[in-house]
Coordinates of N, CA and C in Angstrom, one line a residue:
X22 N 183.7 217.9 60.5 CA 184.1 216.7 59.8 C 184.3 215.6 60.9
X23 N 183.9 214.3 60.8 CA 184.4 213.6 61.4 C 185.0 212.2 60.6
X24 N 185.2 211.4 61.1 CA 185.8 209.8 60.6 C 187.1 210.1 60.0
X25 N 187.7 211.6 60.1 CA 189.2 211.7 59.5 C 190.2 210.9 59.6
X26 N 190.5 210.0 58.8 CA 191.7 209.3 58.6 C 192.3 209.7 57.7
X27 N 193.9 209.0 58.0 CA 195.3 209.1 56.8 C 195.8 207.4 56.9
X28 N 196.0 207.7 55.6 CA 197.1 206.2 55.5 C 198.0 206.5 54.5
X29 N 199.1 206.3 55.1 CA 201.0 206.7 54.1 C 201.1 205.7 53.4
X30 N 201.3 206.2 51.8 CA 201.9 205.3 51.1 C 203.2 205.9 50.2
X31 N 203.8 205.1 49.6 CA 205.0 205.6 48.7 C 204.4 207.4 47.9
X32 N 205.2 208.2 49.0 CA 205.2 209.4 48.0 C 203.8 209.9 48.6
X33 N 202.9 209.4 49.0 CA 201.3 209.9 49.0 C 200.7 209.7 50.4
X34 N 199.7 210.8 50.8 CA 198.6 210.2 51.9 C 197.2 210.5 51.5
X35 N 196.8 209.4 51.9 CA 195.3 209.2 51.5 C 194.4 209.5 52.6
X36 N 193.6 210.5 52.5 CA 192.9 211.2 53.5 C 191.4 210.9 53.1
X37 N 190.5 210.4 54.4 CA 189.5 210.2 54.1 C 188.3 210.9 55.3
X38 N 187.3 211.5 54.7 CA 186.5 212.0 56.6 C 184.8 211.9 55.9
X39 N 184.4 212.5 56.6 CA 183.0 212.6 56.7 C 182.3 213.9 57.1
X40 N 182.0 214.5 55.9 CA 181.4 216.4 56.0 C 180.1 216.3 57.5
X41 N 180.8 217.2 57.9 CA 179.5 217.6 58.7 C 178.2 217.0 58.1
X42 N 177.6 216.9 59.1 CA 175.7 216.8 58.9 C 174.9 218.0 58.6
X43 N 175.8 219.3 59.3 CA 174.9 220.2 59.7 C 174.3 220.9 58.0
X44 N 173.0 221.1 58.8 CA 172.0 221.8 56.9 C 172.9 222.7 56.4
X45 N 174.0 223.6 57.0 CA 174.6 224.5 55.9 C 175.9 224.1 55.8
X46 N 176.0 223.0 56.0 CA 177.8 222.8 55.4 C 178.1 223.4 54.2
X47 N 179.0 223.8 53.9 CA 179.4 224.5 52.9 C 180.5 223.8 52.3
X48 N 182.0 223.4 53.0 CA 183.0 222.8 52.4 C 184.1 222.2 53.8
X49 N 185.1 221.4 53.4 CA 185.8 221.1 54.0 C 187.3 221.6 53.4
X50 N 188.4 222.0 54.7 CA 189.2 222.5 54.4 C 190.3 222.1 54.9
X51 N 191.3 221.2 54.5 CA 192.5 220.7 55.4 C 193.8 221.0 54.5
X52 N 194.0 221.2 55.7 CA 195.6 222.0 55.6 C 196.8 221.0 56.4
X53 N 198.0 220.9 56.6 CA 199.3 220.9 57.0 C 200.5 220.7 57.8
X54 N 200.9 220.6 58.2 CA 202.0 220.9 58.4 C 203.4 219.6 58.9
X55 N 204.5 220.1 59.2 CA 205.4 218.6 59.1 C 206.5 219.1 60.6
X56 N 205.9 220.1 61.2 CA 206.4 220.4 62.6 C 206.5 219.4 63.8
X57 N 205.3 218.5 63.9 CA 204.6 217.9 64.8 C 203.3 218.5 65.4
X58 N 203.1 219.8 64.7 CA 201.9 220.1 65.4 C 200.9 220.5 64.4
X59 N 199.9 220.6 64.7 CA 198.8 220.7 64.3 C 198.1 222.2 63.6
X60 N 197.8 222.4 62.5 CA 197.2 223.2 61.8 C 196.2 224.0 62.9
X61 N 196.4 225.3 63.4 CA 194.7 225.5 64.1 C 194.1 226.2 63.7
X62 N 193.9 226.3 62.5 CA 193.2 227.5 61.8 C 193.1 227.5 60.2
X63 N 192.0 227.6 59.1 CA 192.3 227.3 58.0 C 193.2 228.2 57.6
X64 N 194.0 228.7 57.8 CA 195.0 229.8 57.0 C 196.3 229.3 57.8
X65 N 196.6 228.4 58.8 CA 197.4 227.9 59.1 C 198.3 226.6 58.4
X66 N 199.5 226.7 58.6 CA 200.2 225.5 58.1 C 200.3 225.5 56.4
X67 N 200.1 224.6 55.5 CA 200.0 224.4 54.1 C 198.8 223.7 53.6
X68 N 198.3 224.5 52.5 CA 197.1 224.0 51.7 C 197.5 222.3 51.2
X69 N 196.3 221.6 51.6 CA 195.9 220.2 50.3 C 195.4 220.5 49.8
X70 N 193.6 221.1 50.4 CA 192.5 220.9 49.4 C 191.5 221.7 50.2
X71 N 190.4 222.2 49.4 CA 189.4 222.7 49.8 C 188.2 222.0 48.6
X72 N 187.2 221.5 49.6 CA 186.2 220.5 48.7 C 185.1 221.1 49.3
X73 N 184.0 220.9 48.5 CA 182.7 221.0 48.1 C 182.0 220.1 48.5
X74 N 180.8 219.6 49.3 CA 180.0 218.5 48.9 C 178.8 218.3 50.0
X75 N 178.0 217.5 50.0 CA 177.0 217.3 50.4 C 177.2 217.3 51.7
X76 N 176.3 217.4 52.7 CA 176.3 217.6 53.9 C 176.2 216.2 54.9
X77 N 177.3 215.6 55.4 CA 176.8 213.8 56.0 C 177.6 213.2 54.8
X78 N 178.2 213.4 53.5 CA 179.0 212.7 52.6 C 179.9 212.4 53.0
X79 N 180.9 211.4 52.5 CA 182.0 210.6 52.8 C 183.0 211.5 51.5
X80 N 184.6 212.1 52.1 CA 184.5 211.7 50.7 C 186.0 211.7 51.5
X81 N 187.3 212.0 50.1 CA 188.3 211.6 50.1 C 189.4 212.5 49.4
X82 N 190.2 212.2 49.7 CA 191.8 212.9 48.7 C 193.2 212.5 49.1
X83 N 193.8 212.3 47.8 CA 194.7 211.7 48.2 C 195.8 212.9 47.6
X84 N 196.7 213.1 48.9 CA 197.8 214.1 49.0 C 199.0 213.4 48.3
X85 N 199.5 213.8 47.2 CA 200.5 213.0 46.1 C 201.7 214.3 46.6
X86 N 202.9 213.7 45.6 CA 204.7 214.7 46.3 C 205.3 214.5 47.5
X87 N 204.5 213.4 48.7 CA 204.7 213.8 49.7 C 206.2 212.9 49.9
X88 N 207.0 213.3 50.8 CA 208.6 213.0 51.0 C 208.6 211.5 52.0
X89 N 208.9 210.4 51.0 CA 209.1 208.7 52.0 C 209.6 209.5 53.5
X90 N 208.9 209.1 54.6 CA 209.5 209.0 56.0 C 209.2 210.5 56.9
X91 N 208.5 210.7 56.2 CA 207.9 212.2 56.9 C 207.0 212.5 57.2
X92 N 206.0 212.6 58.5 CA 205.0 212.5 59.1 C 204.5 214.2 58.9
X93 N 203.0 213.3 58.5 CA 202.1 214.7 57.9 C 201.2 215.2 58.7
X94 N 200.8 216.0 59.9 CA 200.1 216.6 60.5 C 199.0 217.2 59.8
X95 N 197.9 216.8 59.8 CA 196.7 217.2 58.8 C 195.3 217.7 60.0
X96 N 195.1 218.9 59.7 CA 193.7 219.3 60.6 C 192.5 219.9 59.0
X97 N 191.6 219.2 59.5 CA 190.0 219.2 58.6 C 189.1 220.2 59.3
X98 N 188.7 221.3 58.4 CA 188.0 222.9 59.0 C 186.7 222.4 58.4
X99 N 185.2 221.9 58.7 CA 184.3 222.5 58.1 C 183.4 224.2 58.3
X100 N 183.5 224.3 57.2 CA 182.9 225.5 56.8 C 181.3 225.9 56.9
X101 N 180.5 226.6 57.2 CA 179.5 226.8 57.3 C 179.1 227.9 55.8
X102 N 178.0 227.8 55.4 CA 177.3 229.3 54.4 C 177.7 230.2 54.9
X103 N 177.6 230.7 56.1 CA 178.5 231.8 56.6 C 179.3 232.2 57.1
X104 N 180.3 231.4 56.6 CA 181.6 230.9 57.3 C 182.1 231.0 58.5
X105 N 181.0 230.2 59.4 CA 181.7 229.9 60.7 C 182.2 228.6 60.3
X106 N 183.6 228.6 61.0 CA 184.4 227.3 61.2 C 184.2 226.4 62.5
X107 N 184.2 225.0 62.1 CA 184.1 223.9 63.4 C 185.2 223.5 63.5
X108 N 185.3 223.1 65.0 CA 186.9 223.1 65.7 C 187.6 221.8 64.7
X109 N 188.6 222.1 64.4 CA 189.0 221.1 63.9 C 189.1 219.5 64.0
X110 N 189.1 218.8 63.3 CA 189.2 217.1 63.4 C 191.1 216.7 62.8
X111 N 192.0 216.0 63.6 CA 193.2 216.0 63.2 C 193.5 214.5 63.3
X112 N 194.9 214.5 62.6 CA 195.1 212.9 62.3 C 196.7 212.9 61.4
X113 N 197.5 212.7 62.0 CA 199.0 212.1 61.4 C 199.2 210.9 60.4
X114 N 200.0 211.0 59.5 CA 200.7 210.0 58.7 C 201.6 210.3 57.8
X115 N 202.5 208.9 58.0 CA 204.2 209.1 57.5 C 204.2 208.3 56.6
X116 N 204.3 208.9 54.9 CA 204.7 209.0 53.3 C 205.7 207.7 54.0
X117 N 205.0 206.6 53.8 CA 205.9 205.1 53.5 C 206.3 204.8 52.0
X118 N 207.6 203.9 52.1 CA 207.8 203.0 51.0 C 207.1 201.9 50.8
X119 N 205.8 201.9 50.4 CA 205.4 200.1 50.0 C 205.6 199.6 49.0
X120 N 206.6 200.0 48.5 CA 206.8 199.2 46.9 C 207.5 198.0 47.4
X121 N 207.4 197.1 46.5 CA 208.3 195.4 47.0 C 209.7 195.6 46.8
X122 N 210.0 194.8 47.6 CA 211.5 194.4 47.7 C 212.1 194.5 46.2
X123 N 213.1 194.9 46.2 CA 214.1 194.4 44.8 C 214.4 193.0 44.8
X124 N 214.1 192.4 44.0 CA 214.1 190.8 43.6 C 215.7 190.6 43.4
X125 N 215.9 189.5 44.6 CA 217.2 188.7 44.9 C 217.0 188.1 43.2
X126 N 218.8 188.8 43.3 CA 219.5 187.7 42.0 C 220.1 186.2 42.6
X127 N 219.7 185.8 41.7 CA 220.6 184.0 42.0 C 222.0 184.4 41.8
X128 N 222.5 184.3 42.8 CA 224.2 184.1 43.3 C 224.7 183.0 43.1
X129 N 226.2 182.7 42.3 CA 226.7 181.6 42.3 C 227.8 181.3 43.4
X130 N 228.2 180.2 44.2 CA 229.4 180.5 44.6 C 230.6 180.4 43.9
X131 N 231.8 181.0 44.0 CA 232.9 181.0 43.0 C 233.9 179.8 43.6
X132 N 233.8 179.8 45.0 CA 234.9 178.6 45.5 C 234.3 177.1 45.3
X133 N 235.3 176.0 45.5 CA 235.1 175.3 44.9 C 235.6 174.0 46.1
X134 N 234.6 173.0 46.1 CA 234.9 172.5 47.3 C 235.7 170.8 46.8
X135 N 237.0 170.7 47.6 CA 238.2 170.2 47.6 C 237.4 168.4 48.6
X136 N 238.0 167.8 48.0 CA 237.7 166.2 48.7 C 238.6 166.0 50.0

């Protein structure tokens, strides 16, 4: 897999790569973890997703539950027909708040200004 990216948003990361080229890709497989380190192995760390798809396709998933302020260590396994695995492709991102500001109330002042 290559072109692996993440981008943190409220609660979620959006993970995007690009499947192998090779003629027998089979699937992509990313996994995990919130250690600082890196998944090395697909049975390592915690499951996102295991996808299906064309060989040289773009594709995407977006990791939903995830905890505001906690950086997600993500490694991408492509799979072969006979399941040899390629070294992994890795890439971090930290579950941000982007929601907008809470909207300022109009405040009155209560004191009262003397001549």
């Amino acid at each position: 897999d290559s072109g692996f990216t993440a981008s943190g948003a409220t609660t979620q990361v959006t993970l995007n790569w690009t499947n192998s080229s090779s003629a027998d890709f089979s699937k992509t497989i990313i996994r995990y973890r919130t250690d600082g380190k890196f998944p090395v192995s697909p049975v390592d760390g915690f499951a996102v997703v295991t996808k299906t798809g064309a060989a040289g396709s773009a594709d995407t998933f977006v990791h939903t539950g995830r905890t505001t302020g906690t950086t997600y260590s993500y490694s991408a396994f492509a799979l072969d027909a006979t399941g040899n695995v390629a070294a992994a492709a890795t890439v971090s991102a930290t579950a941000q708040d982007t929601s907008a500001p809470a909207a300022v109330q109009n405040l009155r002042r209560s004191d009262k200004r003397t001549p």
